[in-house]
PDB file of C-alpha atoms in Angstrom:
ATOM      1  CA  MET N   1       0.667  -3.339  -6.428  1.00 49.00           C
ATOM      2  CA  SER N   2       0.163  -7.067  -5.561  1.00 50.00           C
ATOM      3  CA  ALA N   3       2.803  -9.478  -4.417  1.00 50.00           C
ATOM      4  CA  ALA N   4       3.349 -10.876  -7.985  1.00 49.00           C
ATOM      5  CA  SER N   5       4.215  -7.527  -9.743  1.00 50.00           C
ATOM      6  CA  ALA N   6       6.348  -6.864  -6.547  1.00 50.00           C
ATOM      7  CA  ASN N   7       8.413  -9.869  -7.725  1.00 45.00           C
ATOM      8  CA  ARG N   8       9.036  -8.127 -11.388  1.00 50.00           C
ATOM      9  CA  PRO N   9      11.968  -5.837 -12.154  1.00 44.00           C
ATOM     10  CA  ILE N  10      10.913  -1.835 -12.774  1.00 43.00           C
ATOM     11  CA  ASP N  11      11.674  -0.767 -16.027  1.00 49.00           C
ATOM     12  CA  LEU N  12      10.711   2.938 -15.881  1.00 43.00           C
ATOM     13  CA  GLY N  13      12.003   3.527 -19.158  1.00 47.00           C
ATOM     14  CA  SER N  14       8.822   1.559 -20.972  1.00 52.00           C
ATOM     15  CA  SER N  15       5.121   2.847 -20.880  1.00 58.00           C
ATOM     16  CA  GLU N  16       3.655  -0.165 -21.623  1.00 70.00           C
ATOM     17  CA  ARG N  17       1.847  -1.387 -18.573  1.00 75.00           C
ATOM     18  CA  SER N  18       0.219  -5.182 -17.745  1.00 86.00           C
ATOM     19  CA  SER N  19      -3.770  -5.406 -17.280  1.00 85.00           C
ATOM     20  CA  ASP N  20      -2.755  -6.125 -13.641  1.00 90.00           C
ATOM     21  CA  ASP N  21      -0.978  -3.013 -13.087  1.00 90.00           C
ATOM     22  CA  LEU N  22      -3.791  -0.797 -14.904  1.00 88.00           C
ATOM     23  CA  GLU N  23      -6.803  -2.952 -13.120  1.00 90.00           C
ATOM     24  CA  GLU N  24      -4.846  -1.410  -9.412  1.00 92.00           C
ATOM     25  CA  LEU N  25      -4.335   2.035 -10.830  1.00 92.00           C
ATOM     26  CA  VAL N  26      -7.987   2.394 -11.685  1.00 91.00           C
ATOM     27  CA  ALA N  27      -8.962   1.214  -8.296  1.00 92.00           C
ATOM     28  CA  LEU N  28      -6.622   3.592  -6.501  1.00 95.00           C
ATOM     29  CA  ALA N  29      -7.553   6.380  -8.413  1.00 93.00           C
ATOM     30  CA  ARG N  30     -11.273   5.149  -7.205  1.00 93.00           C
ATOM     31  CA  MET N  31     -10.292   4.997  -3.225  1.00 95.00           C
ATOM     32  CA  ILE N  32      -8.701   8.618  -3.588  1.00 95.00           C
ATOM     33  CA  ALA N  33     -12.165   9.846  -5.452  1.00 93.00           C
ATOM     34  CA  TYR N  34     -14.120   8.871  -2.659  1.00 94.00           C
ATOM     35  CA  ALA N  35     -11.718   9.567  -0.053  1.00 95.00           C
ATOM     36  CA  LYS N  36     -11.689  13.314  -1.725  1.00 94.00           C
ATOM     37  CA  TYR N  37     -15.095  13.177  -1.947  1.00 92.00           C
ATOM     38  CA  ALA N  38     -15.592  12.460   1.856  1.00 95.00           C
ATOM     39  CA  ALA N  39     -13.101  15.199   2.824  1.00 96.00           C
ATOM     40  CA  GLU N  40     -14.993  17.598   0.655  1.00 94.00           C
ATOM     41  CA  ASP N  41     -18.130  16.507   3.222  1.00 95.00           C
ATOM     42  CA  VAL N  42     -16.488  17.467   6.233  1.00 95.00           C
ATOM     43  CA  ASP N  43     -15.041  20.216   4.664  1.00 94.00           C
ATOM     44  CA  LEU N  44     -11.454  19.518   5.135  1.00 95.00           C
ATOM     45  CA  VAL N  45      -9.457  22.007   2.337  1.00 94.00           C
ATOM     46  CA  GLY N  46      -6.109  20.901   3.324  1.00 95.00           C
ATOM     47  CA  ALA N  47      -7.312  17.088   2.502  1.00 96.00           C
ATOM     48  CA  MET N  48      -9.160  17.794  -0.577  1.00 95.00           C
ATOM     49  CA  HIS N  49      -6.125  19.796  -1.977  1.00 95.00           C
ATOM     50  CA  CYS N  50      -3.655  16.541  -1.110  1.00 96.00           C
ATOM     51  CA  LEU N  51      -6.019  14.071  -2.006  1.00 96.00           C
ATOM     52  CA  GLY N  52      -7.131  15.979  -5.568  1.00 94.00           C
ATOM     53  CA  MET N  53      -3.502  15.925  -6.083  1.00 96.00           C
ATOM     54  CA  ALA N  54      -2.839  12.193  -5.579  1.00 96.00           C
ATOM     55  CA  LEU N  55      -5.405  11.656  -8.095  1.00 94.00           C
ATOM     56  CA  ASN N  56      -4.028  13.831 -10.738  1.00 92.00           C
ATOM     57  CA  GLU N  57      -0.920  11.752 -10.393  1.00 94.00           C
ATOM     58  CA  VAL N  58      -2.595   8.308 -10.668  1.00 93.00           C
ATOM     59  CA  LEU N  59      -4.425   9.602 -13.395  1.00 91.00           C
ATOM     60  CA  ARG N  60      -1.283  10.542 -15.336  1.00 92.00           C
ATOM     61  CA  GLU N  61       0.108   7.164 -14.460  1.00 91.00           C
ATOM     62  CA  ILE N  62      -2.823   5.362 -15.440  1.00 88.00           C
ATOM     63  CA  GLY N  63      -2.769   7.691 -19.183  1.00 85.00           C
ATOM     64  CA  ASP N  64      -5.115   8.238 -21.462  1.00 75.00           C
ATOM     65  CA  GLY N  65      -7.547   5.584 -23.203  1.00 65.00           C
ATOM     66  CA  PRO N  66     -10.734   3.789 -21.717  1.00 63.00           C
ATOM     67  CA  HIS N  67     -10.739   1.773 -18.654  1.00 65.00           C
ATOM     68  CA  GLU N  68     -13.090   0.198 -17.219  1.00 67.00           C
ATOM     69  CA  GLY N  69     -14.728   1.056 -14.086  1.00 68.00           C
ATOM     70  CA  LEU N  70     -13.030   4.596 -14.331  1.00 73.00           C
ATOM     71  CA  ALA N  71     -15.575   6.531 -16.448  1.00 71.00           C
ATOM     72  CA  ASP N  72     -17.004   7.734 -13.035  1.00 72.00           C
ATOM     73  CA  VAL N  73     -14.042   9.476 -11.805  1.00 69.00           C
ATOM     74  CA  LEU N  74     -13.193  10.614 -15.245  1.00 62.00           C
ATOM     75  CA  ALA N  75     -16.283  12.817 -15.456  1.00 66.00           C
ATOM     76  CA  SER N  76     -15.664  14.287 -12.479  1.00 62.00           C
ATOM     77  CA  LYS N  77     -12.188  15.210 -13.021  1.00 55.00           C
ATOM     78  CA  GLY N  78     -12.605  18.405 -13.677  1.00 52.00           C
ATOM     79  CA  ALA N  79     -13.945  19.027 -10.112  1.00 49.00           C
ATOM     80  CA  ILE N  80     -11.169  17.393  -9.203  1.00 48.00           C
ATOM     81  CA  CYS N  81      -8.089  19.071 -10.147  1.00 48.00           C
ATOM     82  CA  LEU N  82      -6.773  21.972  -7.706  1.00 44.00           C
ATOM     83  CA  ASN N  83      -4.193  23.603  -9.557  1.00 39.00           C
TER      84      ASN N  83
END
């Protein structure tokens, strides 16, 4: 998270997120998805599995709803999930 959000106390009981927090989570999801696709290119099965789990958790944190810049990641979510 940003330095500004690092100074705020963390409220684990609230499901509300600021727009800055959501933007950072979307950026993180895009980076993880990129890394997963790079791992697929060189056939790193273990890395693909770990990155898939990480991406699923970030997407869970983001929650449902439209988020700019995440459409391509969500469109390929079926290929990302590795249960």
